[in-house]
XYZ file of C-alpha atoms in Angstrom:
394
model
C -53.008 9.924 -74.001
C -50.463 7.155 -74.493
C -51.911 3.663 -74.489
C -51.348 1.967 -71.139
C -53.148 -1.326 -71.645
C -50.066 -3.527 -71.831
C -49.334 -6.093 -69.153
C -46.640 -3.925 -67.573
C -47.651 -0.402 -68.623
C -45.244 1.308 -66.228
C -42.158 -0.234 -67.780
C -42.318 1.406 -71.216
C -40.057 3.751 -73.183
C -41.866 7.031 -72.366
C -41.701 6.301 -68.636
C -38.051 5.242 -68.861
C -37.108 8.434 -70.719
C -39.019 10.502 -68.176
C -37.168 8.855 -65.299
C -33.768 9.324 -66.935
C -34.507 12.992 -67.605
C -35.529 13.447 -63.965
C -32.314 11.839 -62.687
C -30.234 14.318 -64.678
C -32.423 17.294 -63.799
C -32.376 16.457 -60.091
C -28.614 15.962 -60.089
C -28.152 19.265 -61.921
C -29.398 21.540 -59.139
C -28.753 19.256 -56.165
C -25.045 18.941 -56.948
C -24.633 22.604 -55.981
C -26.252 22.451 -52.539
C -23.345 21.231 -50.332
C -20.939 23.926 -51.568
C -23.227 26.943 -51.769
C -23.094 27.935 -48.055
C -19.277 28.098 -48.093
C -19.337 29.836 -51.492
C -21.731 32.509 -50.196
C -19.532 32.988 -47.127
C -16.534 33.485 -49.416
C -18.484 36.147 -51.304
C -19.102 37.938 -47.999
C -22.705 36.912 -47.423
C -22.480 34.433 -44.528
C -25.504 36.007 -42.815
C -27.667 35.206 -45.846
C -27.249 31.408 -45.793
C -30.928 30.918 -45.048
C -31.758 32.654 -48.333
C -29.870 30.094 -50.432
C -32.831 27.735 -50.250
C -35.546 30.251 -49.340
C -35.104 32.347 -52.505
C -34.947 29.216 -54.647
C -38.222 27.941 -53.211
C -39.843 31.391 -53.404
C -39.741 31.585 -57.186
C -40.493 27.880 -57.452
C -43.689 28.504 -55.507
C -44.592 31.665 -57.421
C -44.201 29.888 -60.756
C -46.339 26.868 -59.798
C -49.746 28.354 -60.740
C -48.351 29.344 -64.142
C -46.709 25.957 -64.726
C -49.890 24.206 -63.640
C -52.077 26.163 -66.067
C -49.575 25.874 -68.914
C -49.208 22.132 -68.291
C -52.986 21.760 -68.709
C -53.114 23.948 -71.836
C -49.981 23.925 -74.017
C -48.618 20.529 -72.950
C -46.504 18.547 -70.500
C -43.256 18.261 -72.487
C -42.696 21.998 -73.202
C -43.142 22.874 -69.535
C -40.734 20.131 -68.461
C -38.213 21.552 -70.920
C -38.515 25.059 -69.445
C -37.340 23.779 -66.069
C -34.252 22.100 -67.505
C -33.402 25.146 -69.649
C -33.375 27.379 -66.542
C -30.907 25.007 -64.843
C -28.745 25.022 -67.955
C -28.559 28.826 -68.112
C -27.994 29.405 -64.386
C -24.972 27.101 -64.326
C -23.219 29.446 -66.753
C -24.246 32.610 -64.921
C -23.025 31.741 -61.403
C -19.335 32.266 -62.344
C -20.222 35.610 -63.928
C -22.393 37.172 -61.206
C -19.951 36.901 -58.313
C -21.357 39.528 -55.932
C -23.616 38.612 -53.024
C -26.559 40.376 -54.665
C -25.828 38.684 -57.987
C -25.674 35.275 -56.348
C -28.956 35.790 -54.493
C -30.576 37.023 -57.725
C -29.503 33.818 -59.464
C -30.965 31.726 -56.637
C -34.273 33.460 -57.361
C -34.035 32.700 -61.080
C -32.824 29.138 -60.502
C -35.973 28.394 -58.503
C -38.089 28.631 -61.653
C -36.563 25.305 -62.721
C -38.303 23.273 -60.005
C -41.385 25.437 -60.394
C -41.899 24.056 -63.896
C -40.421 20.613 -64.494
C -41.793 18.555 -61.539
C -45.313 19.924 -62.083
C -45.476 18.791 -65.696
C -43.629 15.555 -64.903
C -46.236 14.431 -62.360
C -49.038 15.154 -64.828
C -47.167 13.182 -67.501
C -46.839 10.185 -65.174
C -50.577 10.237 -64.459
C -51.239 10.357 -68.221
C -49.209 7.266 -69.160
C -49.895 5.026 -66.131
C -53.229 3.409 -65.126
C -54.857 4.877 -62.021
C -54.573 1.631 -60.053
C -50.772 1.813 -60.361
C -50.189 5.507 -59.696
C -48.656 4.832 -56.293
C -46.164 2.380 -57.775
C -45.367 4.718 -60.674
C -44.758 7.723 -58.448
C -42.643 5.504 -56.230
C -40.443 4.453 -59.152
C -40.193 7.982 -60.513
C -39.434 9.277 -57.033
C -36.707 6.660 -56.819
C -35.147 8.076 -59.988
C -35.481 11.684 -58.854
C -33.927 10.668 -55.537
C -31.074 9.002 -57.392
C -30.256 12.411 -58.819
C -30.460 13.852 -55.311
C -28.071 11.146 -54.097
C -25.412 11.323 -56.780
C -25.662 15.086 -57.302
C -24.263 16.351 -53.970
C -21.561 13.652 -53.841
C -20.445 14.360 -57.421
C -20.669 18.085 -56.802
C -18.469 17.983 -53.700
C -15.937 15.862 -55.568
C -15.838 18.240 -58.547
C -15.478 21.384 -56.448
C -12.830 19.754 -54.252
C -10.828 18.340 -57.161
C -11.216 21.196 -59.619
C -13.060 24.387 -58.669
C -16.465 25.801 -57.860
C -16.758 27.194 -61.394
C -16.222 23.745 -62.905
C -19.026 22.572 -60.607
C -21.365 25.245 -61.992
C -20.543 24.262 -65.586
C -21.066 20.584 -64.737
C -24.515 21.472 -63.430
C -25.306 23.010 -66.821
C -24.091 19.872 -68.601
C -26.440 17.642 -66.618
C -29.345 19.972 -67.411
C -28.449 19.920 -71.109
C -28.594 16.124 -71.183
C -32.031 16.284 -69.566
C -33.194 18.684 -72.295
C -31.943 16.372 -75.072
C -33.984 13.501 -73.632
C -37.134 15.641 -73.375
C -36.825 16.578 -77.047
C -37.458 12.917 -77.934
C -40.575 12.450 -75.807
C -44.138 12.324 -77.138
C -46.691 14.823 -75.829
C -49.598 13.262 -73.884
C -51.990 16.217 -73.522
C -54.986 16.084 -75.814
C -56.495 19.275 -77.284
C -53.371 21.369 -76.827
C -53.636 25.134 -77.165
C -51.143 27.473 -78.785
C -48.985 29.553 -76.472
C -50.453 33.024 -76.103
C -50.482 35.924 -73.695
C -53.847 34.731 -72.396
C -52.215 31.539 -71.137
C -50.263 33.601 -68.586
C -53.339 35.297 -67.149
C -54.347 33.743 -63.864
C -57.654 33.867 -62.064
C -58.122 32.927 -58.423
C -59.279 29.487 -59.544
C -56.013 28.908 -61.425
C -53.768 29.384 -58.381
C -54.953 26.803 -55.864
C -56.909 23.581 -56.363
C -58.992 23.438 -53.184
C -59.783 19.766 -53.750
C -56.190 18.769 -52.974
C -55.678 21.037 -49.949
C -55.595 18.146 -47.434
C -52.584 16.604 -49.200
C -51.024 20.043 -49.677
C -51.249 20.913 -45.964
C -49.506 17.690 -44.968
C -46.872 18.348 -47.626
C -46.147 21.835 -46.275
C -45.776 20.747 -42.650
C -43.664 17.700 -43.468
C -41.163 19.597 -45.659
C -40.240 22.292 -43.136
C -37.640 19.870 -41.788
C -36.144 19.410 -45.244
C -35.627 23.158 -45.555
C -33.695 23.069 -42.271
C -31.637 20.101 -43.488
C -30.650 21.849 -46.724
C -29.590 24.940 -44.772
C -27.842 23.404 -41.756
C -26.421 20.009 -42.729
C -23.357 21.407 -44.566
C -22.259 23.237 -41.389
C -23.520 20.545 -38.977
C -21.705 17.846 -40.943
C -18.528 19.928 -40.989
C -18.803 20.416 -37.228
C -18.951 16.632 -36.805
C -15.860 16.169 -39.001
C -17.543 15.333 -42.308
C -15.205 16.249 -45.189
C -17.468 15.475 -48.163
C -20.610 17.389 -47.262
C -22.581 15.593 -49.957
C -22.294 12.229 -48.156
C -25.239 12.971 -45.852
C -27.498 13.705 -48.825
C -26.268 10.612 -50.640
C -26.965 8.361 -47.625
C -30.469 9.592 -46.915
C -31.375 9.490 -50.608
C -30.031 5.994 -51.179
C -31.928 4.754 -48.118
C -35.133 6.064 -49.703
C -34.639 4.445 -53.108
C -35.913 0.893 -52.682
C -38.423 1.882 -49.996
C -40.091 4.240 -52.498
C -40.813 1.377 -54.870
C -42.269 -0.793 -52.101
C -44.164 2.054 -50.406
C -45.798 3.083 -53.672
C -47.149 -0.420 -54.254
C -48.362 -0.636 -50.659
C -50.218 2.680 -50.997
C -51.999 1.303 -54.093
C -53.109 -1.727 -52.094
C -53.682 -0.444 -48.551
C -54.394 3.250 -49.062
C -52.455 6.512 -49.206
C -53.456 7.655 -45.721
C -52.108 4.613 -43.878
C -48.787 4.800 -45.681
C -48.482 8.579 -45.208
C -49.088 8.257 -41.460
C -46.320 5.662 -41.178
C -43.978 7.922 -43.133
C -44.684 10.890 -40.857
C -43.927 8.885 -37.719
C -40.534 7.874 -39.120
C -39.883 11.440 -40.296
C -40.349 12.804 -36.767
C -37.942 10.210 -35.361
C -35.382 11.059 -38.048
C -35.351 14.808 -37.345
C -34.858 14.171 -33.641
C -32.025 11.731 -34.412
C -30.280 14.259 -36.678
C -30.441 16.942 -34.016
C -29.310 14.543 -31.273
C -26.339 13.209 -33.252
C -22.915 14.055 -31.808
C -20.815 11.988 -34.227
C -20.643 11.160 -37.914
C -22.175 7.743 -37.224
C -25.115 9.336 -35.438
C -25.599 11.742 -38.318
C -25.519 8.883 -40.828
C -28.109 6.945 -38.808
C -30.341 10.012 -38.852
C -29.827 10.270 -42.609
C -30.891 6.650 -43.114
C -34.037 7.087 -41.012
C -34.905 10.337 -42.789
C -34.498 8.648 -46.159
C -36.851 5.854 -45.151
C -39.426 8.364 -43.894
C -39.391 10.493 -47.039
C -39.285 7.385 -49.238
C -42.519 6.193 -47.651
C -44.238 9.583 -47.462
C -43.474 11.166 -50.838
C -45.101 8.631 -53.236
C -48.189 8.475 -51.023
C -48.594 12.267 -51.038
C -48.111 12.459 -54.820
C -50.654 9.715 -55.482
C -53.084 11.144 -52.898
C -52.918 14.516 -54.649
C -53.797 12.936 -57.999
C -56.556 10.895 -56.317
C -58.202 14.080 -55.048
C -57.893 15.975 -58.342
C -60.011 16.231 -61.480
C -58.494 14.550 -64.580
C -58.723 17.816 -66.567
C -56.853 19.788 -63.905
C -53.994 17.512 -62.940
C -51.455 20.217 -63.668
C -53.178 22.637 -61.296
C -53.525 19.933 -58.639
C -49.854 18.999 -58.787
C -48.894 22.686 -58.864
C -50.896 23.270 -55.687
C -49.132 20.430 -53.913
C -45.744 21.751 -55.008
C -46.609 25.322 -53.966
C -47.124 24.029 -50.445
C -44.005 21.852 -50.708
C -41.860 24.821 -51.704
C -43.483 26.935 -48.989
C -42.568 24.293 -46.424
C -38.957 24.070 -47.605
C -38.645 27.865 -47.817
C -40.115 28.453 -44.363
C -37.867 25.752 -42.942
C -34.805 27.334 -44.521
C -35.730 30.823 -43.299
C -36.509 29.522 -39.822
C -33.231 27.607 -39.663
C -31.118 30.455 -41.035
C -32.749 33.027 -38.754
C -32.170 31.083 -35.548
C -28.844 29.559 -36.545
C -26.769 32.696 -37.213
C -23.586 30.560 -37.407
C -24.013 29.453 -33.760
C -23.538 25.687 -34.002
C -25.185 24.971 -30.629
C -28.486 26.172 -32.111
C -28.641 23.304 -34.622
C -30.130 20.586 -32.334
C -33.002 22.788 -31.023
C -33.869 23.789 -34.582
C -34.179 20.151 -35.668
C -36.268 19.322 -32.585
C -38.600 22.181 -33.519
C -38.977 20.889 -37.074
C -39.780 17.441 -35.663
C -42.605 19.054 -33.680
C -43.924 20.678 -36.859
C -43.888 17.298 -38.630
C -45.769 15.887 -35.652
C -48.570 18.389 -36.284
C -48.807 16.964 -39.808
C -49.157 13.515 -38.257
C -51.992 14.721 -36.008
C -53.745 16.263 -39.013
C -53.390 13.026 -41.016
C -54.892 10.941 -38.200
C -57.753 13.428 -37.898
C -58.375 13.326 -41.667
C -58.313 9.521 -41.753
C -60.850 9.313 -38.931
C -63.045 11.896 -40.638
C -62.984 9.870 -43.871
C -63.850 6.695 -41.965
C -66.834 8.449 -40.350
C -67.958 9.928 -43.667
C -67.477 13.504 -42.456
C -65.323 14.435 -45.477
């Protein structure tokens, strides 16, 4: 494990490289999101819009147990690289597989990228940062990942509007390639690494889910259903409200989460993950209602700002809480479990939104109100868990 005894152990070269790689990786696949619904419609698959995100999250979730085990056995850096390589390859294949079935197949394959890289990245952060500063570290890293989410859609919409959708796909590959180059210069942190073998891909029931982190995973699932709906509906909802650059919404909500992530992470280190997570869930519920209620671009932007603040508060707390609940020797599995539930939440939200939407714009507000109710159940669960901890029940 890298020495982290310096006065400011977070602000070192390995952490900086990790953050830069995550910015590029995040931008690589997020830059496609605003234009994919219209692209699928052009291919003749308008009724499959809900699958754009659902298929992506399906393979991301399926790959999590494998990425978790491999992260804990062969190393963090190789598994991070796998995720970026998948993004790199898919960017070149989208212009080639131009049928509806080919596109949906690529969405399945593309999902492996987020099934691998974030799992190993979270374990790497926990390796190089002292435990008492995990919240702050995950906040800073989340800020960088969110930067990619912010610039990606805006850059992507600009590229596709100025040039073409194929140039956008190739640009996505370029961003992934730069992420790979950075990873090649990073030092491995896992001690007692094993050689890659067929046995490493064999999973037992114990390798799939880390039951110790289920409380954090359940909250993650319920709170990310709304995000799945946002990814599916915002391009059309924004267009209905007169938004030309469909990436602006994603840029606004991501930027609003940037600085709050840094502050929220430090607060969770000092005042506890549960208190911070509860505050984030309250704001998240308000944001989803505001997005659904919006009847103008200004209203939509206000909802985006509130949503960014909510996720900026909630995400670092959930990441740190997951690591808190895990065993040091199984951090990869713990993080994989949390991400399995995250992807399940996003996928279910996307399927739910696509199923009920069916290109009927009047259905958008009720769908967002429903996702707010689901996030509210996460809030109830968090309050129950906090009270149980206080009483010594759990």
